[in-house]
Amino acid sequence: MNKKILFIPLVLFLLLAAALLWQLNRNAHGDDPTLLESALVGKPMPVFKLESLQNPGKYYDQTALLNGKPLLLNVWATWCPTCRAEHQYLNTLAEKGIRIVGLNYKDDRVKAVNWLNTLGNPYSLSLYDGDGMLGLDLGVYGAPETFLIDGKGIIRYRHAGNVDAQVWQQQIQPLWNKYSQSAEK
């Protein structure tokens, strides 16, 4: 038997180990979920028909979002600790006249309604996506995610993660102002 054949498993192992180490080094800082791009940016809001969170049996479709002015679509859930962290800032934005539509995602309806009653309701409309199908159509990776939708129903921006004062001022507000001005023309 040829002794060189005995080294084949060792060589294969070393090649595999080198490939894995190379990949680990590439991802050493981890993936930033806020950098995940949405395939829907620049496209219309997906077609949907969902129940109101607070009024079961009352349904809304994508036309309920259209009033000629931009809005934020905030995907949230009671099981999401980051959603709780951003909720107070969403209340602040709503008090300033920013229209926010809530999409309660894969959640318990009773817990969600209690959440809004306890922490305040920043949403001009609250939709219930119990099975997560609209979230799937939007490409949601998890809550919270916030979409900026212009007055014509086109998704203009997606933010994964907490919306706070810094995110609002640096990333979303400039776009909000742009699409608000174009709605006035």
mmCIF file with all atom_site columns, C-alpha atoms in Angstrom, residues 6-7 22 47 57 66 72 103-104 107 159:
data_model
loop_
_atom_site.group_PDB
_atom_site.id
_atom_site.type_symbol
_atom_site.label_atom_id
_atom_site.label_alt_id
_atom_site.label_comp_id
_atom_site.label_asym_id
_atom_site.label_entity_id
_atom_site.label_seq_id
_atom_site.pdbx_PDB_ins_code
_atom_site.Cartn_x
_atom_site.Cartn_y
_atom_site.Cartn_z
_atom_site.occupancy
_atom_site.B_iso_or_equiv
_atom_site.pdbx_formal_charge
_atom_site.auth_seq_id
_atom_site.auth_comp_id
_atom_site.auth_asym_id
_atom_site.auth_atom_id
_atom_site.pdbx_PDB_model_num
ATOM 1  C CA . LEU A 1 6   ? -2.589  7.798  4.074  1.00 0.00 ? 6   LEU A CA 1
ATOM 2  C CA . PHE A 1 7   ? -1.958  11.568 3.928  1.00 0.00 ? 7   PHE A CA 1
ATOM 3  C CA . TRP A 1 22  ? -10.897 32.081 6.331  1.00 0.00 ? 22  TRP A CA 1
ATOM 4  C CA . VAL A 1 47  ? -51.054 43.664 -1.600 1.00 0.00 ? 47  VAL A CA 1
ATOM 5  C CA . GLY A 1 57  ? -63.383 41.426 12.002 1.00 0.00 ? 57  GLY A CA 1
ATOM 6  C CA . LEU A 1 66  ? -52.524 55.851 1.051  1.00 0.00 ? 66  LEU A CA 1
ATOM 7  C CA . LEU A 1 72  ? -43.786 54.859 8.736  1.00 0.00 ? 72  LEU A CA 1
ATOM 8  C CA . LEU A 1 103 ? -47.903 45.974 12.066 1.00 0.00 ? 103 LEU A CA 1
ATOM 9  C CA . ASN A 1 104 ? -48.178 43.611 15.019 1.00 0.00 ? 104 ASN A CA 1
ATOM 10 C CA . ASP A 1 107 ? -47.915 38.015 18.289 1.00 0.00 ? 107 ASP A CA 1
ATOM 11 C CA . HIS A 1 159 ? -34.574 50.187 8.852  1.00 0.00 ? 159 HIS A CA 1
#
